[in-house]
Amino acid sequence: MNIGKIIADRRKRLGFSQQMLAEKLNISFQAVSKWENGTSCPDVAILPDLAAILKISIDSLLGYPTQSLTEYDKRYSTEGYYWGQTPNTLCYEIMRLKPPTKPHKVLDIGCGEGKDAVFLARNGYKVTAFDISEKGLLKARELANHCNVKIDFFKADVRDFRLETDYDIIFSSGVFHYIPQEQRMIVIENLKKHTLASGINVINVFVRKPFIPLPPDIEESEILAGDWRSGELFMYYHDWQFHMNEENTFNCNSSGIPHKHCMDVLIAEKI
Ligand SMILES: C[S@@+](CC[C@H](N)C(=O)[O-])C[C@H]1O[C@@H](n2cnc3c(N)ncnc32)[C@H](O)[C@@H]1O
C-alpha cells in the first residue's frame, strides 16, 4: 500500500478530517490532500510527528507491516498456550459436515499454536497447517508430537501464499483480517480453486461496525489491511452453498480492557 493510502486510511480510522490532521501538523489541508491522492509525499522531517499523530510506527507508515509477526512471536514466547488447547467449536461443525470416514485433507491457515490442527489430526483428518509465526509453529509441532499425530506444518504468509494442491476442507480462524483489501479476492479465489468438489471452506473474520469502538489492542497490520465490511466474506462465496453464514457480536478482554468484537462466520460448500 502506498503512503498516501495509509495516511488516508489511518486518518479516517481515527476520525480526523484532512483539515484536523493538517492543523495538528501545522501545514495546509491541501498538503494532506496531495499526499492522499498521490501527487506528493510527506517530507522525511515530518514523518516522526505524522506517525505519532496517526498512532502508527514510521515503518508501518511507509508500508512495512512487521507488527503481526513480532506481536504473535511475543505472545507465543510465553509459557503455556496463549489460545489454550480447546478446539474451536467450528472444528465440530467440520466433523459434522465432513465426518472423518476417510482421511479428508484439511488446510488450517494461520494455525497459531496448533490446537485446531492437532484436534482434527487426532480425529483422523490429514492436516496441513501454516502460520507466519515461527514461535507459534514451534509450539504447534510440540503439541502434535505430544499428541502423537503427524501434521505438515510450515511457515507462510496468507497474503502472498498461493496453493498448488487441493484440499477437502480449508479452515481459518482469526486470521483473514490481516489480508489487505486489494488482495482478498485473489487469496480467496485461490482457496476456492484449490478446494475439491463437495469440499468446504470454514472461515471467520472480524468485521467493522460503526457502533463498536476499535479494540484497544488493535494491531498495525490489521489497520493497514483495512476494515472488513459486514457480509463481505459471504460475498466472495456467493456461488457456493452456505451451511453457515452468521454474524456475532461478543465481549472480549484480551488486553485487560473489556471491549467488543463483531465477527462474520462462514461455512460454504463447493457444489
Ligand atoms: C488470532 S490468532 C489465531 C490463531 C489460530 N487460528 C487459533 O484460532 O488459535 C491469529 C494468527 O494469525 C497469524 N498470522 C498473522 N498474520 C498472518 C499472515 N500474514 N499469514 C499467516 N498467518 C498470520 C498469527 O501468527 C496468529 O497465529
Coordinates of C-alpha atoms and ligand atoms in Angstrom, one line a residue:
M1 CA 0.0 0.0 0.0
N2 CA 1.4 3.5 -0.8
I3 CA 1.9 6.1 1.9
G4 CA -1.0 8.3 0.8
K5 CA -3.5 5.4 1.2
I6 CA -2.0 4.5 4.6
I7 CA -2.3 8.1 5.7
A8 CA -5.9 8.4 4.5
D9 CA -7.0 5.0 6.0
R10 CA -5.4 5.7 9.3
R11 CA -6.7 9.3 9.5
K12 CA -10.3 8.1 8.8
R13 CA -10.0 5.3 11.3
L14 CA -9.0 7.9 14.0
G15 CA -11.9 10.2 12.9
F16 CA -9.8 13.1 11.7
S17 CA -10.7 15.3 8.7
Q18 CA -7.9 16.4 6.4
Q19 CA -8.2 19.8 8.0
M20 CA -7.8 18.4 11.5
L21 CA -4.7 16.4 10.6
A22 CA -3.2 19.5 8.8
E23 CA -3.8 21.6 11.9
K24 CA -2.0 19.1 14.2
L25 CA 1.0 19.2 11.8
N26 CA 0.8 23.0 11.2
I27 CA 0.5 22.6 7.5
S28 CA -2.2 23.3 4.9
F29 CA -5.0 20.8 4.3
Q30 CA -4.1 20.9 0.6
A31 CA -0.7 19.3 1.5
V32 CA -2.6 16.4 3.2
S33 CA -4.9 16.1 0.3
K34 CA -1.9 15.9 -2.1
W35 CA -0.3 13.1 0.0
E36 CA -3.6 11.2 0.0
N37 CA -4.2 11.5 -3.7
G38 CA -0.6 10.6 -4.5
T39 CA 0.5 13.8 -6.1
S40 CA 3.2 14.4 -3.4
C41 CA 4.8 12.7 -0.4
P42 CA 5.3 14.0 3.1
D43 CA 8.8 15.4 3.8
V44 CA 11.0 13.0 5.8
A45 CA 11.3 15.6 8.6
I46 CA 7.6 15.4 9.2
L47 CA 7.4 11.6 9.4
P48 CA 8.0 11.2 13.2
D49 CA 5.2 13.7 14.0
L50 CA 2.9 12.3 11.4
A51 CA 3.5 8.8 12.7
A52 CA 2.9 9.8 16.3
I53 CA -0.4 11.6 15.4
L54 CA -1.6 8.7 13.4
K55 CA -0.5 6.3 16.3
I56 CA 1.5 4.1 13.9
S57 CA 5.2 3.3 13.6
I58 CA 7.2 5.0 10.9
D59 CA 7.8 1.6 9.3
S60 CA 4.1 0.9 9.1
L61 CA 3.5 4.4 7.7
L62 CA 6.0 3.6 5.0
G63 CA 4.1 0.3 4.3
Y64 CA 6.3 -2.2 6.1
P65 CA 3.8 -4.3 8.1
T66 CA 6.0 -6.2 10.5
Q67 CA 3.8 -5.9 13.6
S68 CA 1.8 -9.1 13.4
L69 CA 4.9 -11.2 13.2
T70 CA 6.6 -9.7 16.3
E71 CA 3.3 -9.4 18.2
Y72 CA 2.5 -13.0 17.8
D73 CA 6.0 -14.2 18.3
K74 CA 6.0 -12.4 21.6
R75 CA 2.6 -13.8 22.6
Y76 CA 3.7 -17.3 21.7
S77 CA 7.0 -17.0 23.6
T78 CA 5.3 -17.1 27.0
E79 CA 4.7 -20.3 28.9
G80 CA 1.6 -22.3 28.1
Y81 CA -0.7 -22.0 25.2
Y82 CA -1.8 -18.4 24.5
W83 CA -5.1 -19.6 22.9
G84 CA -5.4 -22.6 25.2
Q85 CA -5.8 -26.1 23.8
T86 CA -9.6 -26.3 23.5
P87 CA -10.5 -26.6 19.8
N88 CA -12.6 -24.0 18.1
T89 CA -16.3 -25.0 18.0
L90 CA -16.1 -24.8 14.2
C91 CA -14.0 -28.0 14.3
Y92 CA -17.1 -29.8 15.5
E93 CA -19.1 -28.3 12.6
I94 CA -16.3 -29.7 10.3
M95 CA -16.7 -33.1 11.8
R96 CA -20.5 -33.0 11.4
L97 CA -20.4 -31.9 7.8
K98 CA -17.4 -33.9 6.7
P99 CA -17.0 -36.8 9.2
P100 CA -13.6 -38.5 9.0
T101 CA -14.9 -41.6 7.3
K102 CA -11.8 -41.2 5.1
P103 CA -8.7 -39.0 5.8
H104 CA -10.1 -35.8 4.4
K105 CA -7.3 -33.3 3.5
V106 CA -7.5 -30.2 5.7
L107 CA -5.6 -26.9 5.5
D108 CA -5.5 -24.7 8.6
I109 CA -4.5 -21.2 7.6
G110 CA -2.9 -19.2 10.5
C111 CA -2.9 -22.2 12.8
G112 CA -1.2 -20.4 15.7
E113 CA -0.1 -22.9 18.3
G114 CA -1.9 -25.7 16.5
K115 CA -4.9 -26.5 18.8
D116 CA -7.3 -26.9 15.9
A117 CA -4.9 -28.6 13.5
V118 CA -4.0 -31.1 16.2
F119 CA -7.6 -31.8 17.2
L120 CA -8.5 -32.5 13.6
A121 CA -5.5 -34.7 13.1
R122 CA -6.3 -36.7 16.2
N123 CA -9.7 -37.3 14.8
G124 CA -8.5 -38.8 11.6
Y125 CA -8.0 -35.8 9.2
K126 CA -4.9 -35.4 7.1
V127 CA -3.8 -31.9 8.2
T128 CA -1.5 -29.3 6.7
A129 CA -1.2 -26.0 8.5
F130 CA 0.7 -22.8 8.2
D131 CA 1.3 -19.6 10.2
I132 CA 3.6 -16.6 9.9
S133 CA 4.9 -17.0 13.4
E134 CA 7.9 -19.4 13.9
K135 CA 7.2 -19.4 17.6
G136 CA 3.6 -20.4 17.1
L137 CA 4.8 -23.2 14.7
L138 CA 7.3 -24.4 17.3
K139 CA 4.6 -24.8 19.9
A140 CA 2.2 -26.4 17.3
R141 CA 4.9 -29.0 16.4
E142 CA 5.4 -29.7 20.1
L143 CA 1.7 -30.2 20.6
A144 CA 1.4 -32.5 17.6
N145 CA 4.4 -34.6 18.9
H146 CA 2.9 -34.7 22.4
C147 CA -0.4 -36.0 20.9
N148 CA 1.4 -38.4 18.6
V149 CA 0.0 -37.0 15.3
K150 CA 1.7 -36.1 12.1
I151 CA 0.9 -32.7 10.7
D152 CA 2.6 -30.9 7.8
F153 CA 3.4 -27.5 9.4
F154 CA 5.2 -24.8 7.5
K155 CA 5.8 -21.0 7.7
A156 CA 3.9 -18.9 5.1
D157 CA 2.2 -15.5 4.8
V158 CA -1.5 -15.8 3.9
R159 CA -1.2 -12.5 1.9
D160 CA 1.2 -13.9 -0.7
F161 CA 1.0 -17.7 -0.3
R162 CA -0.8 -19.4 -3.2
L163 CA -2.0 -23.0 -3.0
E164 CA -0.9 -25.6 -5.5
T165 CA -2.5 -28.7 -4.1
D166 CA -6.2 -29.3 -3.4
Y167 CA -8.0 -29.8 -0.1
D168 CA -11.3 -31.1 1.1
I169 CA -11.5 -28.6 3.9
I170 CA -9.9 -25.2 4.2
F171 CA -10.2 -23.7 7.7
S172 CA -9.1 -20.4 9.1
S173 CA -10.0 -18.7 12.4
G174 CA -9.0 -15.2 13.4
V175 CA -6.6 -14.5 10.5
F176 CA -8.4 -13.0 7.5
H177 CA -8.4 -9.5 9.0
Y178 CA -4.7 -9.4 8.1
I179 CA -5.4 -9.7 4.4
P180 CA -5.4 -6.3 2.7
Q181 CA -8.5 -5.2 0.9
E182 CA -6.8 -5.4 -2.6
Q183 CA -5.6 -8.9 -2.1
R184 CA -8.8 -10.5 -0.7
M185 CA -10.3 -11.5 -4.0
I186 CA -7.0 -13.1 -5.2
V187 CA -6.4 -15.0 -2.0
I188 CA -10.0 -16.3 -1.7
E189 CA -10.2 -17.2 -5.4
N190 CA -7.0 -19.3 -5.0
L191 CA -8.6 -21.1 -1.9
K192 CA -11.8 -21.8 -3.8
K193 CA -10.0 -23.1 -6.8
H194 CA -8.0 -25.5 -4.7
T195 CA -11.0 -26.9 -2.8
L196 CA -12.1 -30.3 -4.1
A197 CA -15.7 -30.8 -5.3
S198 CA -18.0 -31.1 -2.3
G199 CA -15.2 -29.6 -0.1
I200 CA -15.9 -26.8 2.4
N201 CA -14.2 -23.6 3.4
V202 CA -14.7 -22.7 7.1
I203 CA -13.6 -19.1 7.8
N204 CA -14.3 -16.4 10.3
V205 CA -13.2 -12.8 10.1
F206 CA -13.6 -9.7 12.3
V207 CA -15.8 -7.1 10.7
R208 CA -16.1 -3.4 11.4
K209 CA -19.3 -1.9 12.8
P210 CA -19.6 1.9 13.2
F211 CA -21.2 1.5 16.7
I212 CA -18.4 -0.8 18.0
P213 CA -15.3 1.2 19.0
L214 CA -11.9 -0.1 17.7
P215 CA -10.4 -2.7 20.1
P216 CA -7.7 -1.2 22.4
D217 CA -5.2 -3.8 21.3
I218 CA -5.7 -3.4 17.5
E219 CA -2.6 -4.2 15.6
E220 CA -1.0 -2.0 12.9
S221 CA -1.1 -4.8 10.3
E222 CA -4.8 -5.1 10.9
I223 CA -5.2 -1.3 10.5
L224 CA -3.1 -1.4 7.3
A225 CA -5.2 -4.2 5.9
G226 CA -8.3 -2.1 6.0
D227 CA -11.7 -3.0 7.6
W228 CA -13.7 -6.0 6.5
R229 CA -17.3 -5.0 5.9
S230 CA -20.2 -6.8 7.3
G231 CA -21.1 -9.6 4.8
E232 CA -18.0 -9.1 2.7
L233 CA -16.7 -12.6 3.3
F234 CA -20.0 -14.1 2.3
M235 CA -20.0 -12.2 -1.0
Y236 CA -16.7 -13.8 -2.1
Y237 CA -18.6 -17.2 -1.8
H238 CA -21.8 -16.2 -3.5
D239 CA -21.5 -19.1 -5.9
W240 CA -21.1 -21.8 -3.2
Q241 CA -23.7 -23.4 -0.9
F242 CA -23.9 -21.9 2.5
H243 CA -24.1 -24.1 5.6
M244 CA -23.5 -21.3 8.0
N245 CA -23.4 -17.5 7.4
E246 CA -23.8 -15.7 10.6
E247 CA -22.6 -12.6 12.4
N248 CA -21.9 -12.5 16.1
T249 CA -21.0 -9.7 18.5
F250 CA -19.2 -10.8 21.6
N251 CA -17.3 -9.4 24.6
C252 CA -13.5 -9.7 24.8
N253 CA -10.9 -8.9 27.5
S254 CA -7.8 -9.7 25.5
S255 CA -5.9 -6.6 26.5
G256 CA -7.2 -6.4 30.1
I257 CA -9.7 -3.7 28.9
P258 CA -13.2 -5.0 28.2
H259 CA -14.3 -4.4 24.6
K260 CA -16.5 -5.9 21.9
H261 CA -15.8 -7.6 18.6
C262 CA -18.1 -8.4 15.7
M263 CA -17.3 -11.5 13.6
D264 CA -18.7 -13.0 10.4
V265 CA -18.6 -16.8 10.3
L266 CA -18.9 -18.8 7.1
I267 CA -19.2 -22.4 6.2
A268 CA -19.6 -22.8 2.4
E269 CA -19.5 -25.9 0.2
K270 CA -18.2 -26.1 -3.3
I271 CA -21.0 -27.7 -5.4
Ligands
LIG1 C1 -5.9 -14.7 16.4 S1 -4.6 -15.8 16.1 C2 -5.5 -17.3 15.6 C3 -4.7 -18.5 15.7 C4 -5.4 -19.8 15.5 N1 -6.1 -19.8 14.2 C5 -6.4 -20.0 16.6 O1 -7.6 -19.8 16.4 O2 -5.9 -20.5 17.7 C6 -4.0 -15.2 14.5 C7 -2.9 -16.0 13.9 O3 -2.7 -15.5 12.6 C8 -1.3 -15.5 12.4 N2 -1.0 -14.5 11.3 C9 -1.0 -13.2 11.4 N3 -0.7 -12.7 10.2 C10 -0.5 -13.7 9.3 C11 -0.2 -13.8 8.0 N4 0.0 -12.7 7.2 N5 -0.1 -15.0 7.4 C12 -0.3 -16.2 8.2 N6 -0.6 -16.1 9.5 C13 -0.7 -14.9 10.0 C14 -0.7 -15.1 13.7 O4 0.7 -15.5 13.8 C15 -1.6 -15.9 14.6 O5 -1.1 -17.2 14.9

